[in-house]
PDB file of C-alpha atoms in Angstrom:
ATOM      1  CA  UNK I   1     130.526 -71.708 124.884  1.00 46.00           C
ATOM      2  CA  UNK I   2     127.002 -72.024 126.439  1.00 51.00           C
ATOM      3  CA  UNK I   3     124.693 -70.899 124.328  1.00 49.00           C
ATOM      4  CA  UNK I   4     123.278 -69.105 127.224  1.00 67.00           C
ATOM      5  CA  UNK I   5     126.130 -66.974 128.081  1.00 62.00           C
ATOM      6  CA  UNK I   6     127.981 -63.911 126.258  1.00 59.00           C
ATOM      7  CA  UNK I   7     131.344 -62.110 126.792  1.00 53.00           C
ATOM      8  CA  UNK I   8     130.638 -58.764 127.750  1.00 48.00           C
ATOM      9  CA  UNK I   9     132.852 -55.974 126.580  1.00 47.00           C
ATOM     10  CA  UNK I  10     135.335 -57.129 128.902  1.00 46.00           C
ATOM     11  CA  UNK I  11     135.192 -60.679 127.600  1.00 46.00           C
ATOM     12  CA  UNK I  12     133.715 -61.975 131.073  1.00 49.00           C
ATOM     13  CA  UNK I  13     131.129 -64.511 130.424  1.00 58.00           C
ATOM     14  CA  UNK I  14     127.560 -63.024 131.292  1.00 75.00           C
ATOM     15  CA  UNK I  15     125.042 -65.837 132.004  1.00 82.00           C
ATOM     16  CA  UNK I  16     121.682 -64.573 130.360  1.00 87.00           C
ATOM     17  CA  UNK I  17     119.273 -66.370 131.539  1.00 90.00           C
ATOM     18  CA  UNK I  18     116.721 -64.615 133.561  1.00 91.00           C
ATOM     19  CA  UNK I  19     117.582 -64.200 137.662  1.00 93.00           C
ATOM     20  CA  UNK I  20     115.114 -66.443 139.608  1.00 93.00           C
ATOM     21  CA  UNK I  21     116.900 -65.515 143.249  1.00 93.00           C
ATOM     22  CA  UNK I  22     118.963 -63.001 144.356  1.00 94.00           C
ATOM     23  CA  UNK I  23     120.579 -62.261 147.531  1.00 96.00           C
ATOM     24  CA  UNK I  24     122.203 -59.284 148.443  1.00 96.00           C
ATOM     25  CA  UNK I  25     124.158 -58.489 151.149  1.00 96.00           C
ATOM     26  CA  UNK I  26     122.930 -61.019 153.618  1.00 97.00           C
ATOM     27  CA  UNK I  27     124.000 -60.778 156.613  1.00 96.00           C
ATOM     28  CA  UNK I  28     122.580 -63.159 159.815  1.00 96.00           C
ATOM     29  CA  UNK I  29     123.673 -63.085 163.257  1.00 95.00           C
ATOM     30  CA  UNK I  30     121.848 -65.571 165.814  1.00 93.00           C
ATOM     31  CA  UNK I  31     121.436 -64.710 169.632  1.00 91.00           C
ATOM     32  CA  UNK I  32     122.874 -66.798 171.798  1.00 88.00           C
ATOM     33  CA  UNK I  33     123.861 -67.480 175.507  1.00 90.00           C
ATOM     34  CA  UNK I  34     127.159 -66.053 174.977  1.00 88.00           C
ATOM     35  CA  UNK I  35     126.128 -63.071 172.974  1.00 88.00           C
ATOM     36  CA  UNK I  36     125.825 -62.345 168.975  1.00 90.00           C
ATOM     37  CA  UNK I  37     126.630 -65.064 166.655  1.00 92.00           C
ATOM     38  CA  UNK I  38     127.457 -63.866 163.036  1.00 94.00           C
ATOM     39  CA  UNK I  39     126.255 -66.862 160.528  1.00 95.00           C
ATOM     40  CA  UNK I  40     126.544 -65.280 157.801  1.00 96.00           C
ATOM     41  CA  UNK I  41     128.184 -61.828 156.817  1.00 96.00           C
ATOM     42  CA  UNK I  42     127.462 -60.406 152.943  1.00 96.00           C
ATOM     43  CA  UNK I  43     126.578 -62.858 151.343  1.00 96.00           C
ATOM     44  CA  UNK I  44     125.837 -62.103 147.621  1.00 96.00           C
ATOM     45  CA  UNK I  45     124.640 -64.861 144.645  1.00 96.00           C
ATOM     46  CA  UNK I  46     122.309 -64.488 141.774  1.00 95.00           C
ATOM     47  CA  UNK I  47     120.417 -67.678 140.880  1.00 96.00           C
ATOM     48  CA  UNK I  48     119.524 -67.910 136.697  1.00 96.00           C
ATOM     49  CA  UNK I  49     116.794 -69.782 135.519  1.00 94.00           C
ATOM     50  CA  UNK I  50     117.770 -73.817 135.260  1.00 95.00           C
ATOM     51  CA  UNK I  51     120.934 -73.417 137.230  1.00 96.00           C
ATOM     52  CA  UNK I  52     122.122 -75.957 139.297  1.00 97.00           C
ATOM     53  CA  UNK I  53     124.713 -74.223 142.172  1.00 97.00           C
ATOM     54  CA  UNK I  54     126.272 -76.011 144.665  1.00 97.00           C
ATOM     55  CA  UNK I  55     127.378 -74.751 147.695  1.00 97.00           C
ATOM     56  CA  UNK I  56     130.484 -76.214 149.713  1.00 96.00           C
ATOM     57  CA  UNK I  57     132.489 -75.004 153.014  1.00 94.00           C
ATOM     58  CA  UNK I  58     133.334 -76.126 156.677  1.00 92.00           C
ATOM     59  CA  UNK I  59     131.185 -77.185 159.003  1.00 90.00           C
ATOM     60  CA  UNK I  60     129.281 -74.339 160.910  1.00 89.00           C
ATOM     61  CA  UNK I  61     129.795 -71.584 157.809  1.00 92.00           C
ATOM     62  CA  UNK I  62     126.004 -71.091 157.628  1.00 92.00           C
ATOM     63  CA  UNK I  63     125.075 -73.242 154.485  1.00 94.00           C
ATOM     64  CA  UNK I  64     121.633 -74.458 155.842  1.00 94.00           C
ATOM     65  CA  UNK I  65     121.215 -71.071 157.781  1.00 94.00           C
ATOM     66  CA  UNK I  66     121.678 -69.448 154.490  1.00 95.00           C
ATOM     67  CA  UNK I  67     118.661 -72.136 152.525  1.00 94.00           C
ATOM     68  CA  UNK I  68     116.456 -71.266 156.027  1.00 93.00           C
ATOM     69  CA  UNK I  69     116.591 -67.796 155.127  1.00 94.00           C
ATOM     70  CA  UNK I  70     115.707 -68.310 151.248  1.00 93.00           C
ATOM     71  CA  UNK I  71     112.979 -70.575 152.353  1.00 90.00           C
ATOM     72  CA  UNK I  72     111.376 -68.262 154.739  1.00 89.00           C
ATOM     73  CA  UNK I  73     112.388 -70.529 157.935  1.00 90.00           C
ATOM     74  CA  UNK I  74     115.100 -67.762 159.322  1.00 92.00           C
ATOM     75  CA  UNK I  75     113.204 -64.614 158.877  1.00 90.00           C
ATOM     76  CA  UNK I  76     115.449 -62.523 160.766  1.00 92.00           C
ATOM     77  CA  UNK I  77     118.655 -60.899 158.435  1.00 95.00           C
ATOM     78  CA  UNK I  78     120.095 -58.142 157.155  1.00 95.00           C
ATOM     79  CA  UNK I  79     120.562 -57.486 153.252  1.00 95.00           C
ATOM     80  CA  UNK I  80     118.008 -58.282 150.240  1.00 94.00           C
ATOM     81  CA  UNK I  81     116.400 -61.895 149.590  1.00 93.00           C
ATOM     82  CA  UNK I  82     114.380 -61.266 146.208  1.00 91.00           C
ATOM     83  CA  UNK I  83     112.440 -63.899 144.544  1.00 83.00           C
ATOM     84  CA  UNK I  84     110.938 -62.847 141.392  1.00 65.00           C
ATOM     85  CA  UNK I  85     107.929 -64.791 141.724  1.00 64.00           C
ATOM     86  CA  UNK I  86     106.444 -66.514 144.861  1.00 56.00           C
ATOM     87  CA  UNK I  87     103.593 -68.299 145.245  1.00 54.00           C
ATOM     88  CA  UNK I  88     102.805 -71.947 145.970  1.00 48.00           C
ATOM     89  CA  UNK I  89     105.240 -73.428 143.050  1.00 59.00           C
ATOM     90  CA  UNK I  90     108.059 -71.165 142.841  1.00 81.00           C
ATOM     91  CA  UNK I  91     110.214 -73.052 145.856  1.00 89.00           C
ATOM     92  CA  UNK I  92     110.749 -76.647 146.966  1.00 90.00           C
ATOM     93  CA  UNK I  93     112.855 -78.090 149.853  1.00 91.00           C
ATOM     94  CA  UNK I  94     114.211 -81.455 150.129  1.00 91.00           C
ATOM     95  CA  UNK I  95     116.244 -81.584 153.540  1.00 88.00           C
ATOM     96  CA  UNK I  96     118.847 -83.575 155.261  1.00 85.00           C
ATOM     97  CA  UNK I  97     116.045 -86.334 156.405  1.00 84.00           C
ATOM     98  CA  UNK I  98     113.585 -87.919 154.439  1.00 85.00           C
ATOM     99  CA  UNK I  99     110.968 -86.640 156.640  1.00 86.00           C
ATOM    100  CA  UNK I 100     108.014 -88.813 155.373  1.00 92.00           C
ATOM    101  CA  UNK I 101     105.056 -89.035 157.391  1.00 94.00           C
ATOM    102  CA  UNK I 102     104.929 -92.888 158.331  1.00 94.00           C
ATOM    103  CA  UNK I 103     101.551 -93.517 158.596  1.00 96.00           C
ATOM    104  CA  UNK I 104     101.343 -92.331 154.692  1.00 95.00           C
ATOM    105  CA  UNK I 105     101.857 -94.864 151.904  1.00 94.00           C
ATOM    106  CA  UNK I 106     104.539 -93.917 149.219  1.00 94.00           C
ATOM    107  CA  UNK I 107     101.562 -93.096 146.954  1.00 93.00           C
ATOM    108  CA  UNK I 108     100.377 -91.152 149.626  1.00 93.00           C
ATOM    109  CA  UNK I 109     103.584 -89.284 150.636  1.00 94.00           C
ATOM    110  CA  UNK I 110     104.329 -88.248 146.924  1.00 93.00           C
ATOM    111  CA  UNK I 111     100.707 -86.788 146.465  1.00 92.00           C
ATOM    112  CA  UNK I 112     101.024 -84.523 149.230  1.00 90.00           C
ATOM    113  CA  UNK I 113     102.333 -81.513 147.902  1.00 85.00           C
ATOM    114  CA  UNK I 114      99.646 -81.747 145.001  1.00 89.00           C
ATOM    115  CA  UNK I 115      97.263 -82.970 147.603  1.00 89.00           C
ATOM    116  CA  UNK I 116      97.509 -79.341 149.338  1.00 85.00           C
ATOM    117  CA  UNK I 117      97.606 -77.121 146.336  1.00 85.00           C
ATOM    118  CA  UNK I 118      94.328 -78.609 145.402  1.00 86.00           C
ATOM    119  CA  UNK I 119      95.414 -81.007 142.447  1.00 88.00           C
ATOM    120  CA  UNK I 120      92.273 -83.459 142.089  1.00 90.00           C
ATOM    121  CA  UNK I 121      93.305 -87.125 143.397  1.00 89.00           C
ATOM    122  CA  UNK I 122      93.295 -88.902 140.540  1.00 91.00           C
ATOM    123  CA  UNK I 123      95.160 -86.317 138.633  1.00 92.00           C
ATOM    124  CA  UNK I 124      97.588 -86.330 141.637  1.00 90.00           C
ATOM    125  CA  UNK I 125      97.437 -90.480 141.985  1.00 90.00           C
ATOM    126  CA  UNK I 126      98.261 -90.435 138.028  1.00 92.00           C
ATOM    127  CA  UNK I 127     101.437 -88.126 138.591  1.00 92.00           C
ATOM    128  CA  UNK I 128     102.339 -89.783 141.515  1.00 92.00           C
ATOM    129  CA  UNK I 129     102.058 -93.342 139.638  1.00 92.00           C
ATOM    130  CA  UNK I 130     104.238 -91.831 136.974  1.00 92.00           C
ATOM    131  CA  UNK I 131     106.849 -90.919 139.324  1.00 92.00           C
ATOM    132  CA  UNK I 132     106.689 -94.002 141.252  1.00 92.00           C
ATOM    133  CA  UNK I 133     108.386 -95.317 137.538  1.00 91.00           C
ATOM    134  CA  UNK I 134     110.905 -92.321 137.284  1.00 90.00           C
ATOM    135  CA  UNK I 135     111.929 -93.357 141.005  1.00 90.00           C
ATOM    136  CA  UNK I 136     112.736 -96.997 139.901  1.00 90.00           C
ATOM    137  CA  UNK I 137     110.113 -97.374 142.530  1.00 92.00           C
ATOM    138  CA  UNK I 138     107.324 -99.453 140.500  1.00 90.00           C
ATOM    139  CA  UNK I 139     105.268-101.869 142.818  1.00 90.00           C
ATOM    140  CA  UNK I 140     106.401-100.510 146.321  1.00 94.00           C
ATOM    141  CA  UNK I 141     103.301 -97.585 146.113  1.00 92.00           C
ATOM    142  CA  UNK I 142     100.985 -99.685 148.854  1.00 94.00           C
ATOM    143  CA  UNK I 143     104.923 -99.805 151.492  1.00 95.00           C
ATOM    144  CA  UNK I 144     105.195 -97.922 154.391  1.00 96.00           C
ATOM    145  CA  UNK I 145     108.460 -95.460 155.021  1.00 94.00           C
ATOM    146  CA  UNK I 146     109.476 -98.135 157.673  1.00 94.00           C
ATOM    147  CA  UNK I 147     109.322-100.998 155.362  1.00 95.00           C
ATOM    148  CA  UNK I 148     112.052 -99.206 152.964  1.00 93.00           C
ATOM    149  CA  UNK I 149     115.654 -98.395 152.772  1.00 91.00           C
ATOM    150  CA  UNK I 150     117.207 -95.076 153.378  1.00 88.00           C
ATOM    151  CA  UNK I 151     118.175 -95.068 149.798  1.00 89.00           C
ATOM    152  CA  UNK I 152     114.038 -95.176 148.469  1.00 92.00           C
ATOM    153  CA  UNK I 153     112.881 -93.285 151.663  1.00 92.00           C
ATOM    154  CA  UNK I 154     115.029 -90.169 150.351  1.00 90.00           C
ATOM    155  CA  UNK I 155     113.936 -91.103 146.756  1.00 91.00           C
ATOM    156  CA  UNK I 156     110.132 -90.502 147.687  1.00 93.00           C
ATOM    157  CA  UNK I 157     111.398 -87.182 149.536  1.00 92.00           C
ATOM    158  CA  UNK I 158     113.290 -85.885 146.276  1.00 91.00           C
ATOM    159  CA  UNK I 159     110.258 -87.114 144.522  1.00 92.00           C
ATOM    160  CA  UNK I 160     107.699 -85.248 146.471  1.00 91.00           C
ATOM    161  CA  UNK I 161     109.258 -82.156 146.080  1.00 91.00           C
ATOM    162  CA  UNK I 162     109.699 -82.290 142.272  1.00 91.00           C
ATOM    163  CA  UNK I 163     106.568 -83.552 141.386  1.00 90.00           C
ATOM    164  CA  UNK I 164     105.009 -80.172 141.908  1.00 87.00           C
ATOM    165  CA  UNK I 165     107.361 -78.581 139.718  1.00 88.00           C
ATOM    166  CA  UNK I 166     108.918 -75.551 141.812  1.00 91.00           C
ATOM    167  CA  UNK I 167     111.430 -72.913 139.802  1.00 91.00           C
ATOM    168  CA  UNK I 168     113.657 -73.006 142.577  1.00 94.00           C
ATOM    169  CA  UNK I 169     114.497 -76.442 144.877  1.00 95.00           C
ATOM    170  CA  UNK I 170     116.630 -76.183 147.781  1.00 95.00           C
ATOM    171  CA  UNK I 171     118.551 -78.889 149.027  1.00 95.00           C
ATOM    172  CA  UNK I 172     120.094 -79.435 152.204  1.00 94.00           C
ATOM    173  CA  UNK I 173     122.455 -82.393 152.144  1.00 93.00           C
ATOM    174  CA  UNK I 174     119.861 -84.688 151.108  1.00 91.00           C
ATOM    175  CA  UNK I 175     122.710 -87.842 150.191  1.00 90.00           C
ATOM    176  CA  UNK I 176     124.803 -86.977 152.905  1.00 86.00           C
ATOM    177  CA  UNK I 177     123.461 -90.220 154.987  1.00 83.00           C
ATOM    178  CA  UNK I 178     123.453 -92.664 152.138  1.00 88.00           C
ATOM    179  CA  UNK I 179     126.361 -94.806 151.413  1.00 89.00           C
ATOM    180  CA  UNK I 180     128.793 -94.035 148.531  1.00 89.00           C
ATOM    181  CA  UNK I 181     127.123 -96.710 146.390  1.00 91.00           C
ATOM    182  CA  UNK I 182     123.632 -95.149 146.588  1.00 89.00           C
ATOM    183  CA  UNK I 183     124.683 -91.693 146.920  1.00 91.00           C
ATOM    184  CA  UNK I 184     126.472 -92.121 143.392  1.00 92.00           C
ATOM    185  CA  UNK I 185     123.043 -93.939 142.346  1.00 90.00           C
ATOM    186  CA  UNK I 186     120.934 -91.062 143.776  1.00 90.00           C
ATOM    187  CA  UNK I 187     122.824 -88.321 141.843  1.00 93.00           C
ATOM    188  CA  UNK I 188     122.553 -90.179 138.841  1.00 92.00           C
ATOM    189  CA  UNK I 189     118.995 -90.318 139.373  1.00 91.00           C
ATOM    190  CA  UNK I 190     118.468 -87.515 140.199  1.00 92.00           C
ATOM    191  CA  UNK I 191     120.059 -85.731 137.145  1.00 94.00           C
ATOM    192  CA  UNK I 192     117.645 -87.323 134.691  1.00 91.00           C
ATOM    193  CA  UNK I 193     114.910 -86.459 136.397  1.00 91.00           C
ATOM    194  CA  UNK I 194     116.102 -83.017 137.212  1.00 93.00           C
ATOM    195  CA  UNK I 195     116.627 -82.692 133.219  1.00 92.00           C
ATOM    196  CA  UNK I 196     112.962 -82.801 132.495  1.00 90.00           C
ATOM    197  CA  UNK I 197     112.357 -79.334 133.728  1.00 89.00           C
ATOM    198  CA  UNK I 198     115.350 -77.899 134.819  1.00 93.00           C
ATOM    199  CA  UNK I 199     114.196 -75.971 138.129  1.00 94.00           C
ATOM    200  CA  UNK I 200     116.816 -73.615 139.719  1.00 96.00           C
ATOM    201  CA  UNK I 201     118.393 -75.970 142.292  1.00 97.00           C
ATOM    202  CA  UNK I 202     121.078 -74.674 145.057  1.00 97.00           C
ATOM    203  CA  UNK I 203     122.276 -77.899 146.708  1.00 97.00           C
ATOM    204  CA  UNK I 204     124.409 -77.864 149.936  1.00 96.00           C
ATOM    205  CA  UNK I 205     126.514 -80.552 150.316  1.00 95.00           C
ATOM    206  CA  UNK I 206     130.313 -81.683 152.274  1.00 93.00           C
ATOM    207  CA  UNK I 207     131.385 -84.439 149.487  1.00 94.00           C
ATOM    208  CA  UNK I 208     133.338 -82.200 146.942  1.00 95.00           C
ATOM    209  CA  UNK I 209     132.983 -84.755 143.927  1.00 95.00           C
ATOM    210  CA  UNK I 210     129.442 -84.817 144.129  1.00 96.00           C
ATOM    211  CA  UNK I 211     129.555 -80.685 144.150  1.00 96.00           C
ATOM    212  CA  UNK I 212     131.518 -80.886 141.482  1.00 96.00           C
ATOM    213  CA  UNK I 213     129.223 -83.927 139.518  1.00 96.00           C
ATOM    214  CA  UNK I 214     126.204 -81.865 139.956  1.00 96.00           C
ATOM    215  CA  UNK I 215     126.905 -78.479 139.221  1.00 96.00           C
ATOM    216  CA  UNK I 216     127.350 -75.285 136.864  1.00 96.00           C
ATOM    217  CA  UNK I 217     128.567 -73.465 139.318  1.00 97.00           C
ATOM    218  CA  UNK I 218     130.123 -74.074 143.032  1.00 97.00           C
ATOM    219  CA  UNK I 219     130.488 -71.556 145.991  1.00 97.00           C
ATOM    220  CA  UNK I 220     132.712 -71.960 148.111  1.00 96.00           C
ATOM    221  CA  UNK I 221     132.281 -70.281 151.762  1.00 96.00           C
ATOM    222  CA  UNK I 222     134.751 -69.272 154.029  1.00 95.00           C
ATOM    223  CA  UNK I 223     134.705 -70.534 157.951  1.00 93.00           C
ATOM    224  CA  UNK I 224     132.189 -68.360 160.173  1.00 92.00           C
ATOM    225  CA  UNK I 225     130.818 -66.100 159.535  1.00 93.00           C
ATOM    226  CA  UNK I 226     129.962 -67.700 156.192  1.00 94.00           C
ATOM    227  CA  UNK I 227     130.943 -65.278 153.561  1.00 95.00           C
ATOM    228  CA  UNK I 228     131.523 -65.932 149.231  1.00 96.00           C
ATOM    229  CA  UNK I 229     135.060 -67.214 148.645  1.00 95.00           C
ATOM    230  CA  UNK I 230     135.406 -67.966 145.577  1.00 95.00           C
ATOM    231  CA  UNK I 231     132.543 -69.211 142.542  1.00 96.00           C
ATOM    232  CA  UNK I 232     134.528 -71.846 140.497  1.00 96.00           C
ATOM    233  CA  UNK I 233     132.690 -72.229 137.154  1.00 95.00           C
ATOM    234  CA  UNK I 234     132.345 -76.461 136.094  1.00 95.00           C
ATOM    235  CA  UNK I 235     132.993 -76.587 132.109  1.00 92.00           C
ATOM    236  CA  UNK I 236     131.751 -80.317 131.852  1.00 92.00           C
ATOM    237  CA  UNK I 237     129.336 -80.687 129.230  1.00 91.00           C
ATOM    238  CA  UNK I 238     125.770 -82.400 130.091  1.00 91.00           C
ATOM    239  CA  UNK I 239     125.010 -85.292 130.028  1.00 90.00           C
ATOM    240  CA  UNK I 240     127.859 -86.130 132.340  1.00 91.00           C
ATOM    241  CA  UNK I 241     129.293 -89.924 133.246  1.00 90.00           C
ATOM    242  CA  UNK I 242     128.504 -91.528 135.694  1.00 91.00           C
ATOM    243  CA  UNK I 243     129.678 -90.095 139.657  1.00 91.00           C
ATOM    244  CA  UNK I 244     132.333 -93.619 139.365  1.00 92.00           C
ATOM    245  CA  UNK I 245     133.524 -92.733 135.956  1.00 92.00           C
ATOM    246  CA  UNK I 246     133.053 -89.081 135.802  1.00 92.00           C
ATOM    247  CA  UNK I 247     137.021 -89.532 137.849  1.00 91.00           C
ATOM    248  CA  UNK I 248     138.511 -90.419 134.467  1.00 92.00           C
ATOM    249  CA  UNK I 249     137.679 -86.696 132.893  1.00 92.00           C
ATOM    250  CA  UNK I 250     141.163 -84.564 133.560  1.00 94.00           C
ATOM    251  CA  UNK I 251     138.738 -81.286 134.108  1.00 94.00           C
ATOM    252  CA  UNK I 252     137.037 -83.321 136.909  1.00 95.00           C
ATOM    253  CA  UNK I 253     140.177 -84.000 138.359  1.00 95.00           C
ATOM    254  CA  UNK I 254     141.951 -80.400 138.151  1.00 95.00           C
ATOM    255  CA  UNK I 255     138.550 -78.501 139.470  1.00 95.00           C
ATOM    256  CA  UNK I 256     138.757 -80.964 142.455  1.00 96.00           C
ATOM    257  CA  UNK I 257     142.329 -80.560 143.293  1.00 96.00           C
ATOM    258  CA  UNK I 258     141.705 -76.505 142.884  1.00 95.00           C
ATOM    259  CA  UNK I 259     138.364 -77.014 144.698  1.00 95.00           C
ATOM    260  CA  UNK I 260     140.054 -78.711 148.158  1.00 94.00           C
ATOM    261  CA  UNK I 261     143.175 -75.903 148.084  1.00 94.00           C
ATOM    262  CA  UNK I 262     140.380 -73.634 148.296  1.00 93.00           C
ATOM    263  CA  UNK I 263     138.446 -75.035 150.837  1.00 89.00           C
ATOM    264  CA  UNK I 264     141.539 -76.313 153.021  1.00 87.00           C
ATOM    265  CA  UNK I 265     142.335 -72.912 153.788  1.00 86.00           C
ATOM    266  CA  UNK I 266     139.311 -72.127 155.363  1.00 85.00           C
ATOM    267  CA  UNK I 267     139.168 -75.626 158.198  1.00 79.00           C
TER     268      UNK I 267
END
């Protein structure tokens, strides 16, 4: 048992850790040519403090509608959106694209973030520098996003957001383009650098195994509008193996079969 969660009278596991999101009743509906458009209809999740959730369901259930209203990017929705703390560290966002600014170095995009909350530059060259080496991406600081691979483009991206060190990182698909090689590399990665300071991460994602790899916890959603199905619980102790061995663990296995009846029901 976690040493982080206790049974409560009723011998339900309470996570203890304090709540660094919570959403309450969230409710969107979009306006559209053909009238109202319910996204998302009462939604409810409480984030803890060094959780990593991941968040699976069909296409068109309102998973990046429902990190656009956390993020401030949808402000129109019913329900409660509370955030402890805000200010300029308390959220990152790494999204589906890379979106590097090309006429930046890789030095240059990872100081950005630092760069505009005021972090000296060669305080945010040092960091930057150091996380050049966490990225496996020693000696490529002076290349341009055009002169890299997909894979190290969305490296720098992950990179720039975590540098700043934000209790809360969203992430929108951010493997989803990579191929199965370099995704598995990229989780792996990203893990061990995740480790370090454990921000609150809620990851959206299609692949089920990598939901799975990642996670404490998984939502599943139902079809539109996107509602809570079901939050599976993943008992695999950290550190984990690697995303191409992790297949041999018979927990793996069973939460993925239970996982796709879950989520078959609702395409």
């Amino acid at each position: 048992m976690s040493e982080q969660k206790r049974p409560n009278p009723e011998g339900v596991l309470v996570d203890e850790r304090p709540v660094v999101l919570e959403l309450a009743n969230l409710s969107v509906t979009f306006n559209t040519d053909r009238g109202p458009l319910r996204a998302i209809d009462d939604f409810n999740l409480k984030l803890h403090e060094g959780e990593f959730v991941t968040v699976v369901g069909p296409s068109g259930c309102g998973k990046s509608t429902l990190l656009g209203v956390v993020s401030g990017l949808v402000s129109t929705y019913e329900g409660e959106v509370t955030l402890p703390k805000r200010g300029a560290r308390d959220l990152g966002y790494v999204f589906q694209r890379d979106s590097l600014l090309p006429w930046r170095t890789t030095l240059d995009n990872l100081t950005i973030a630092l760069e505009l909350r005021g972090v000296g530059k060669r305080e945010r060259e040092d960091r930057a520098r150091e996380y050049l080496s966490k990225l496996g991406l020693e000696g490529f600081g002076d290349y341009y996003p055009r002169q890299l691979s997909g894979g190290m483009r969305q490296r720098i991206a992950i990179g720039r957001t975590l540098i700043y060190e934000p209790r809360v990182v969203l992430m929108d698909e951010p493997f989803g383009a990579l191929d199965a090689q370099t995704k598995g590399q990229m989780q792996e990665l990203f893990l061990e650098i995740w480790s370090e300071h454990r921000p609150s991460v809620i990851f959206i994602t299609h692949d089920l195994a990598e939901s799975i790899y990642l996670a404490e916890r998984v939502v599943v959603m139902t079809g539109r509008p996107g509602r809570v199905k079901r939050v599976m619980t993943v008992d695999i102790e950290r550190p984990r193996p690697s995303p191409f061995e992790v297949w041999k663990d018979d927990a793996f296995r069973d939460l993925y079969t239970e996982l796709w009846g879950e989520l078959q029901e609702e395409i």
